[in-house]
Coordinates of C-alpha atoms in Angstrom, one line a residue:
Chain A
X3 CA 33.8 26.2 5.5
X4 CA 35.9 28.0 8.1
X5 CA 34.5 31.2 9.5
X6 CA 36.5 34.1 10.9
X7 CA 37.5 33.7 14.5
X8 CA 35.2 35.1 17.1
X9 CA 34.3 34.5 20.7
X10 CA 30.8 33.2 21.8
X11 CA 28.7 33.9 24.8
X12 CA 25.2 32.8 25.7
X13 CA 23.6 35.8 27.4
X14 CA 21.8 35.2 30.7
X15 CA 19.5 38.1 30.2
X16 CA 18.4 40.6 27.5
X17 CA 19.9 43.5 29.6
X18 CA 23.2 41.7 29.8
X19 CA 23.2 41.2 26.0
X20 CA 22.3 44.8 25.5
X21 CA 25.2 45.9 27.7
X22 CA 27.6 43.9 25.7
X23 CA 26.2 45.2 22.5
X24 CA 26.6 48.8 23.7
X25 CA 30.1 48.4 25.1
X26 CA 31.5 46.5 22.1
X27 CA 29.5 48.3 19.4
X28 CA 30.1 46.9 15.9
X29 CA 32.4 44.2 17.3
X30 CA 29.5 42.4 18.8
X31 CA 26.8 40.5 16.9
X32 CA 23.6 39.6 18.6
X33 CA 22.0 36.3 17.5
X34 CA 18.6 34.8 18.3
X35 CA 17.8 31.9 16.0
X36 CA 20.9 32.6 13.9
X37 CA 19.4 31.6 10.6
X38 CA 20.1 35.0 9.1
X39 CA 23.3 35.8 11.0
X40 CA 25.1 32.5 10.2
X41 CA 25.3 33.1 6.4
X42 CA 26.5 36.7 7.1
X43 CA 29.3 35.3 9.3
X44 CA 30.3 32.7 6.8
X45 CA 30.4 35.1 3.9
X46 CA 32.4 37.5 6.1
X47 CA 29.8 40.2 5.5
X48 CA 30.0 40.8 9.3
X49 CA 33.2 40.3 11.3
X50 CA 32.3 40.4 14.9
X51 CA 34.8 39.7 17.7
X52 CA 32.0 38.4 19.9
X53 CA 28.7 36.6 19.0
X54 CA 26.1 36.9 21.7
X55 CA 23.4 34.3 21.6
X56 CA 20.0 35.1 23.1
X57 CA 18.7 31.5 23.0
X58 CA 19.4 30.6 26.6
X59 CA 17.6 33.6 28.1
X60 CA 14.7 32.2 30.1
X61 CA 11.1 33.3 29.4
X62 CA 11.7 35.0 26.1
X63 CA 10.0 32.3 24.0
X64 CA 6.5 33.0 25.4
X65 CA 3.5 33.1 23.1
X66 CA 0.5 34.4 25.0
X67 CA -3.0 35.5 23.9
X68 CA -5.1 37.7 26.2
X69 CA -8.7 38.2 25.2
X70 CA -9.5 41.9 25.0
X71 CA -5.9 42.7 24.3
X72 CA -4.0 40.6 21.9
X73 CA -1.0 38.4 21.3
X74 CA 2.4 38.7 22.9
X75 CA 5.2 37.0 21.0
X76 CA 8.5 36.7 22.9
X77 CA 11.7 37.5 21.0
X78 CA 12.8 33.9 21.1
X79 CA 9.5 32.3 20.0
X80 CA 10.4 30.4 16.8
X81 CA 8.4 30.8 13.6
X82 CA 7.5 27.1 14.0
X83 CA 6.2 27.6 17.5
X84 CA 4.2 30.6 16.3
X85 CA 2.8 28.8 13.3
X86 CA 1.8 25.8 15.4
X87 CA 0.4 27.7 18.4
X88 CA -3.3 27.2 18.9
X89 CA -3.5 30.7 20.5
X90 CA -2.1 32.2 17.3
X91 CA -4.0 30.0 14.8
X92 CA -7.4 30.5 16.6
X93 CA -7.1 34.2 17.2
X94 CA -4.8 35.6 14.5
X95 CA -4.7 33.0 11.8
X96 CA -3.0 35.3 9.3
X97 CA -0.1 35.7 11.6
X98 CA 0.3 32.0 11.8
X99 CA 0.1 31.7 8.1
X100 CA 2.7 34.4 7.5
X101 CA 5.1 32.6 9.9
X102 CA 4.5 29.4 7.9
X103 CA 5.4 31.2 4.7
X104 CA 9.0 31.7 5.9
X105 CA 11.6 29.4 4.3
X106 CA 11.4 25.8 5.5
X107 CA 10.7 23.8 8.5
X108 CA 14.4 23.6 9.4
X109 CA 14.7 27.4 9.4
X110 CA 11.4 28.0 11.2
X111 CA 12.4 25.6 14.0
X112 CA 15.3 27.9 14.8
X113 CA 14.5 31.3 13.3
X114 CA 12.3 33.7 15.2
X115 CA 9.7 36.3 14.2
X116 CA 11.7 39.0 16.1
X117 CA 14.8 38.0 14.0
X118 CA 12.7 38.1 10.8
X119 CA 11.8 41.7 11.4
X120 CA 15.2 42.8 12.8
X121 CA 16.8 41.4 9.6
X122 CA 14.6 43.9 7.8
X123 CA 14.5 42.4 4.4
X124 CA 12.1 44.3 2.2
X125 CA 10.3 41.1 1.4
X126 CA 10.2 39.7 5.0
X127 CA 7.2 37.5 5.2
X128 CA 6.1 38.5 8.7
X129 CA 6.5 42.2 8.2
X130 CA 3.4 43.0 6.2
X131 CA 0.9 41.3 8.4
X132 CA 2.4 42.9 11.5
X133 CA 2.1 46.3 9.8
X134 CA -1.6 46.0 8.9
X135 CA -2.4 44.6 12.4
X136 CA -0.8 47.7 13.9
X137 CA 1.7 45.6 15.9
X138 CA 4.0 47.2 18.5
X139 CA 7.6 46.2 19.1
X140 CA 8.7 46.3 22.7
X141 CA 12.5 46.7 23.1
X142 CA 14.9 47.0 26.0
X143 CA 14.3 50.8 25.8
X144 CA 10.9 51.6 24.4
X145 CA 7.8 50.7 22.5
X146 CA 7.9 51.2 18.7
X147 CA 5.0 51.3 16.3
X148 CA 5.7 48.7 13.6
X149 CA 5.1 51.5 11.0
X150 CA 8.2 53.3 12.3
X151 CA 10.4 50.2 12.6
X152 CA 11.7 49.7 9.1
X153 CA 14.1 52.3 7.8
X154 CA 15.7 50.7 4.7
X155 CA 17.1 47.5 3.2
X156 CA 18.3 45.6 6.3
X157 CA 17.9 48.8 8.4
X158 CA 15.6 49.3 11.4
X159 CA 15.1 52.2 13.8
X160 CA 16.8 50.2 16.6
X161 CA 19.6 52.1 18.3
X162 CA 22.9 50.4 19.0
X163 CA 22.4 47.9 21.9
X164 CA 18.6 48.2 21.7
X165 CA 17.1 44.7 21.5
X166 CA 13.6 43.5 20.8
X167 CA 11.9 41.9 23.8
X168 CA 8.5 41.2 22.4
X169 CA 6.1 41.7 19.5
X170 CA 2.6 42.7 20.5
X171 CA -0.3 42.1 18.0
X172 CA -3.7 43.6 18.8
X173 CA -6.5 41.1 18.7
X174 CA -9.1 41.0 15.9
X175 CA -12.3 42.4 17.1
X176 CA -15.8 41.6 16.0
X177 CA -16.2 42.5 12.3
X178 CA -12.4 42.5 11.7
X179 CA -10.4 40.2 9.6
X180 CA -6.9 40.0 8.1
X181 CA -4.9 38.0 5.5
X182 CA -1.4 37.8 4.1
X183 CA -0.6 36.2 0.7
X184 CA 2.9 35.7 -0.7
X185 CA 3.8 35.3 -4.4
X186 CA 6.9 33.2 -5.0
X187 CA 8.1 30.8 -7.6
X188 CA 8.5 27.9 -5.1
X189 CA 6.1 27.4 -2.3
X190 CA 9.0 26.8 0.1
X191 CA 12.5 28.1 0.7
X192 CA 12.0 31.1 -1.6
X193 CA 11.9 34.8 -1.0
X194 CA 8.7 36.5 -1.9
X195 CA 8.5 38.2 -5.3
X196 CA 5.9 40.3 -3.6
X197 CA 3.6 39.8 -0.6
X198 CA 0.4 41.7 0.4
X199 CA -1.4 41.9 3.7
X200 CA -4.8 43.4 4.4
X201 CA -6.7 44.2 7.5
X202 CA -10.3 45.2 7.4
X203 CA -13.1 46.3 9.8
X204 CA -16.5 45.8 8.2
X205 CA -19.8 47.5 9.3
X206 CA -22.3 45.4 7.4
X207 CA -21.4 45.9 3.7
X208 CA -19.4 49.0 4.5
X209 CA -15.7 49.1 4.9
X210 CA -15.4 51.0 8.2
X211 CA -11.6 50.9 8.2
X212 CA -8.8 49.0 6.5
X213 CA -5.1 48.8 6.1
X214 CA -3.0 47.3 3.3
X215 CA 0.7 46.7 3.1
X216 CA 3.1 45.1 0.7
X217 CA 6.6 43.7 0.7
X218 CA 9.1 43.2 -2.0
X219 CA 8.3 46.4 -3.8
X220 CA 10.3 49.1 -2.1
X221 CA 13.3 49.4 0.3
X222 CA 11.0 48.6 3.2
X223 CA 7.6 47.0 3.4
X224 CA 5.1 49.8 2.5
X225 CA 1.5 50.8 3.3
X226 CA -0.8 51.1 0.3
X227 CA -2.1 54.4 1.5
X228 CA -3.9 55.4 -1.6
X229 CA -5.7 52.1 -1.8
X230 CA -6.7 52.3 1.8
X231 CA -8.1 55.8 1.4
X232 CA -10.1 54.7 -1.6
X233 CA -11.7 51.8 0.2
X234 CA -12.5 53.4 3.6
X235 CA -16.1 54.4 4.2
X236 CA -17.4 52.8 1.0
X237 CA -19.7 49.9 0.4
X238 CA -17.6 46.8 -0.6
X239 CA -17.8 45.7 -4.2
X240 CA -15.5 43.8 -6.6
X241 CA -15.3 47.0 -8.8
X242 CA -14.2 49.1 -5.8
X243 CA -11.6 46.6 -4.8
X244 CA -10.2 46.5 -8.4
X245 CA -9.9 50.3 -8.3
X246 CA -8.1 50.1 -5.0
X247 CA -5.8 47.4 -6.2
X248 CA -4.7 49.6 -9.2
X249 CA -3.9 52.3 -6.6
X250 CA -1.9 49.8 -4.5
X251 CA 0.2 49.0 -7.6
X252 CA 0.7 52.7 -8.1
X253 CA 2.0 53.0 -4.5
X254 CA 4.6 50.3 -5.1
X255 CA 8.2 51.2 -5.9
X256 CA 9.5 47.9 -7.1
X257 CA 12.9 47.1 -8.7
X258 CA 13.7 44.6 -11.4
X259 CA 16.0 41.8 -10.2
X260 CA 16.6 38.1 -10.7
X261 CA 13.2 37.2 -9.2
X262 CA 11.0 39.5 -11.3
X263 CA 10.8 42.7 -13.3
X264 CA 9.5 45.9 -11.8
X265 CA 6.5 45.8 -14.1
X266 CA 5.6 42.2 -13.1
X267 CA 5.9 43.1 -9.4
X268 CA 3.6 46.0 -9.8
X269 CA 1.0 43.9 -11.6
X270 CA 1.2 41.2 -9.0
X271 CA 0.7 43.7 -6.2
X272 CA -2.6 44.6 -8.0
X273 CA -3.6 40.9 -8.1
X274 CA -2.5 40.1 -4.5
X275 CA -4.0 43.2 -3.1
X276 CA -7.4 41.9 -4.2
X277 CA -6.7 38.3 -3.0
X278 CA -5.4 39.4 0.4
X279 CA -8.3 41.8 0.9
X280 CA -10.7 39.0 0.0
X281 CA -8.9 36.7 2.4
X282 CA -9.4 39.3 5.2
X283 CA -13.1 39.4 4.4
X284 CA -13.3 35.6 4.5
X285 CA -11.9 35.6 8.0
X286 CA -14.0 38.2 9.7
X287 CA -14.5 37.6 13.4
X288 CA -18.1 37.2 14.4
Chain B
X23 CA 39.1 30.1 20.3
X24 CA 37.6 27.1 22.0
X25 CA 34.8 26.7 24.5
X26 CA 33.9 23.7 26.7
X27 CA 30.4 22.4 25.9
X28 CA 28.3 19.7 27.5
X29 CA 25.3 18.2 25.6
X30 CA 23.5 15.0 24.7
X31 CA 24.5 13.5 21.4
X32 CA 22.4 10.5 20.2
X33 CA 21.5 9.7 23.7
X34 CA 24.9 9.9 25.3
X35 CA 26.4 12.8 27.3
X36 CA 29.3 14.5 25.6
X37 CA 31.7 16.9 27.3
X38 CA 34.3 18.4 25.0
X39 CA 35.9 21.5 23.6
X40 CA 34.5 23.1 20.5
X41 CA 35.8 25.9 18.3
X42 CA 33.6 29.0 18.8
X43 CA 33.4 29.6 15.1
X44 CA 32.6 26.1 13.9
X45 CA 29.2 25.1 12.5
X46 CA 27.4 22.2 14.0
X47 CA 27.7 20.4 10.7
X48 CA 31.5 20.6 10.7
X49 CA 31.7 19.9 14.4
X50 CA 29.7 16.7 14.0
X51 CA 31.7 15.5 11.0
X52 CA 35.2 16.6 12.0
X53 CA 35.2 16.4 15.8
X54 CA 32.6 13.8 16.5
X55 CA 33.4 11.7 13.4
X56 CA 29.7 11.5 12.6
X57 CA 29.7 11.9 8.8
X58 CA 26.1 10.9 8.2
X59 CA 25.1 14.6 8.5
X60 CA 26.0 16.0 5.0
X61 CA 27.5 19.3 4.1
X62 CA 25.6 20.6 1.2
X63 CA 24.9 24.3 0.5
X64 CA 26.0 25.5 3.9
X65 CA 23.4 28.3 3.8
X66 CA 20.3 26.5 5.0
X67 CA 18.8 26.0 1.5
X68 CA 19.3 22.3 0.9
X69 CA 18.5 20.4 4.1
X70 CA 21.3 17.8 3.7
X71 CA 22.7 18.8 7.1
X72 CA 19.3 18.5 9.0
X73 CA 19.6 17.2 12.6
X74 CA 17.3 17.2 15.5
X75 CA 17.9 19.9 18.2
X76 CA 15.7 19.1 21.2
X77 CA 13.7 16.8 18.8
X78 CA 13.0 19.6 16.3
X79 CA 14.6 19.5 12.8
X80 CA 17.1 22.3 12.2
X81 CA 19.8 23.0 9.6
X82 CA 23.1 22.3 11.4
X83 CA 25.0 24.5 9.0
X84 CA 23.0 27.5 10.5
X85 CA 23.9 26.5 14.0
X86 CA 27.1 27.0 16.0
X87 CA 28.5 24.0 17.8
X88 CA 28.6 26.1 21.0
X89 CA 24.8 26.5 20.8
X90 CA 24.4 22.8 21.7
X91 CA 25.4 23.5 25.3
X92 CA 22.7 22.0 27.5
X93 CA 20.7 20.7 24.6
X94 CA 20.0 17.4 23.0
X95 CA 21.3 16.6 19.5
X96 CA 20.2 13.6 17.4
X97 CA 21.8 12.8 14.0
X98 CA 21.1 10.1 11.5
X99 CA 23.5 7.9 13.4
X100 CA 21.2 8.1 16.5
X101 CA 17.8 7.1 15.2
X102 CA 18.1 3.3 15.0
X103 CA 16.2 1.5 17.7
X104 CA 17.7 -1.6 19.4
X105 CA 20.1 -2.1 16.5
X106 CA 17.2 -2.1 14.0
X107 CA 16.6 0.5 11.3
X108 CA 14.1 3.2 12.3
X109 CA 10.8 2.5 10.4
X110 CA 11.5 5.6 8.2
X111 CA 14.9 4.2 7.3
X112 CA 13.4 0.8 6.6
X113 CA 10.7 2.3 4.3
X114 CA 13.3 4.3 2.4
X115 CA 15.0 1.0 1.6
X116 CA 11.8 -0.9 0.8
X117 CA 10.3 1.9 -1.4
X118 CA 13.6 2.7 -3.2
X119 CA 13.4 6.3 -1.9
X120 CA 17.0 7.1 -2.6
X121 CA 19.4 7.0 -5.4
X122 CA 22.7 8.8 -4.8
X123 CA 21.8 9.0 -1.1
X124 CA 23.3 12.5 -0.3
X125 CA 20.0 14.0 0.7
X126 CA 18.8 10.9 2.5
X127 CA 20.1 11.5 6.1
X128 CA 18.5 15.0 6.1
X129 CA 15.4 13.7 4.4
X130 CA 15.0 10.9 7.0
X131 CA 15.6 13.3 9.9
X132 CA 12.9 15.6 8.6
X133 CA 10.5 12.7 8.2
X134 CA 11.3 11.4 11.8
X135 CA 10.6 14.9 13.2
X136 CA 7.3 15.1 11.2
X137 CA 6.0 11.7 12.4
X138 CA 6.8 12.6 16.0
X139 CA 4.8 15.8 15.7
X140 CA 2.1 14.4 13.4
X141 CA 1.8 10.6 13.3
X142 CA -0.7 10.5 10.5
X143 CA 0.3 13.2 8.0
X144 CA -1.5 13.9 4.7
X145 CA 0.5 13.9 1.5
X146 CA 0.5 17.7 1.6
X147 CA 1.8 17.7 5.1
X148 CA 4.6 15.3 4.2
X149 CA 5.6 17.5 1.2
X150 CA 5.5 20.6 3.4
X151 CA 7.8 18.9 6.0
X152 CA 10.4 18.0 3.4
X153 CA 10.1 21.2 1.4
X154 CA 13.4 22.3 2.9
X155 CA 15.2 19.1 1.7
X156 CA 16.3 19.1 -1.9
X157 CA 16.7 15.8 -3.8
X158 CA 18.1 16.0 -7.3
X159 CA 17.7 12.3 -8.1
X160 CA 14.3 10.8 -7.2
X161 CA 11.7 13.4 -8.1
X162 CA 10.4 13.0 -4.5
X163 CA 7.5 10.6 -5.3
X164 CA 9.2 7.6 -3.7
X165 CA 10.3 9.6 -0.7
X166 CA 6.8 10.8 -0.1
X167 CA 5.6 7.3 -0.5
X168 CA 8.2 5.9 2.0
X169 CA 7.3 8.5 4.6
X170 CA 3.6 7.7 4.3
X171 CA 4.4 4.0 4.6
X172 CA 6.5 4.6 7.7
X173 CA 3.6 6.5 9.3
X174 CA 1.4 3.5 8.7
X175 CA 3.9 1.1 10.1
X176 CA 4.5 3.3 13.1
X177 CA 0.7 3.5 13.8
X178 CA 0.4 -0.2 13.5
X179 CA 3.2 -0.6 16.1
X180 CA 1.3 1.7 18.5
X181 CA -2.0 0.0 18.0

């Protein structure tokens, strides 16, 4: 199918790409893996005069883990590289699993995690785990807490010409674990009906601290703040988790659409809140 | 608008002009006359257009032709070795892993990429690797079987 006419440039550096984006404004479309941008171009939902590819910028595809700090994921690291990286699998398995949940091998081999969050789908598979891990987004201008990043459906807090350079995920310390579980009709190539991520720090049987976030049930991925509050400082039990899961479902603001009804989504948040929290408990660092 | 691009295509260097707004699928079929790569959904859902970009499987409908600059592209036309079918191709024939054949080039490219990355995959790993390739004829059982058999024949070759 023919696409509207546009020019194409492979940027040499992130700063060069940012400059073009600033000077051309809406006439410029930045593209990393391109797996979300290409359908928009084809359907004429965006009509740029210039497409700027980031793929040839050297050094942006790094995946590095530093003990005592955490994981640095370059803006061009593909979801497939992240999922397969021993550094990610060994130290932050839930991040690798979330990357693997995205679409299919063909999409993961080109698409990036930075692109997945910049696309800002409410059900983005990598968003929830980054939120509960307290990730930071390093851009060409500043450092953004992941909790401040998503502003609406397909909307982020990025300013015009501001580009993501790196995603930083703090390491799991002793007694901490995390998990992300996605609920979809098909295992592959399907958007999540909902997804829930949990992070927990245990002190023996006591939940010293925890975070929970869900996607697909609101205009952005959301924290389950009531559920977190209910769990924190208490001794873990199945009954306590069930109570928290009910609160998580109450925090959700789902819509009914072709994938599922709002009622079903809320109830699945309750179920997956429990499962993801248990998954986090299963993966506690010693 | 056109742009000059230089890249490797099925082992040979190519230097040509490509429209800046053409997908890799259309570029391969229309400009390179390589029609083995199929145009299916054109939105990355079906896998019929799968090619290897630097030996990794990607949906060529979600790639601009200009993105190939400096890279290596392999299509279904480029995987035969010494004029003989690739073991994956041969097993697709022997196990009757195709009916209408439309998904087959993409399916085979995905399988070739899998076996390069993981020479002895489990059935679950095979199914995961082709999860982005839709087949409406076979029900997948024969395809999974063929890829498993290709893995075995490749490992015998190495041993």
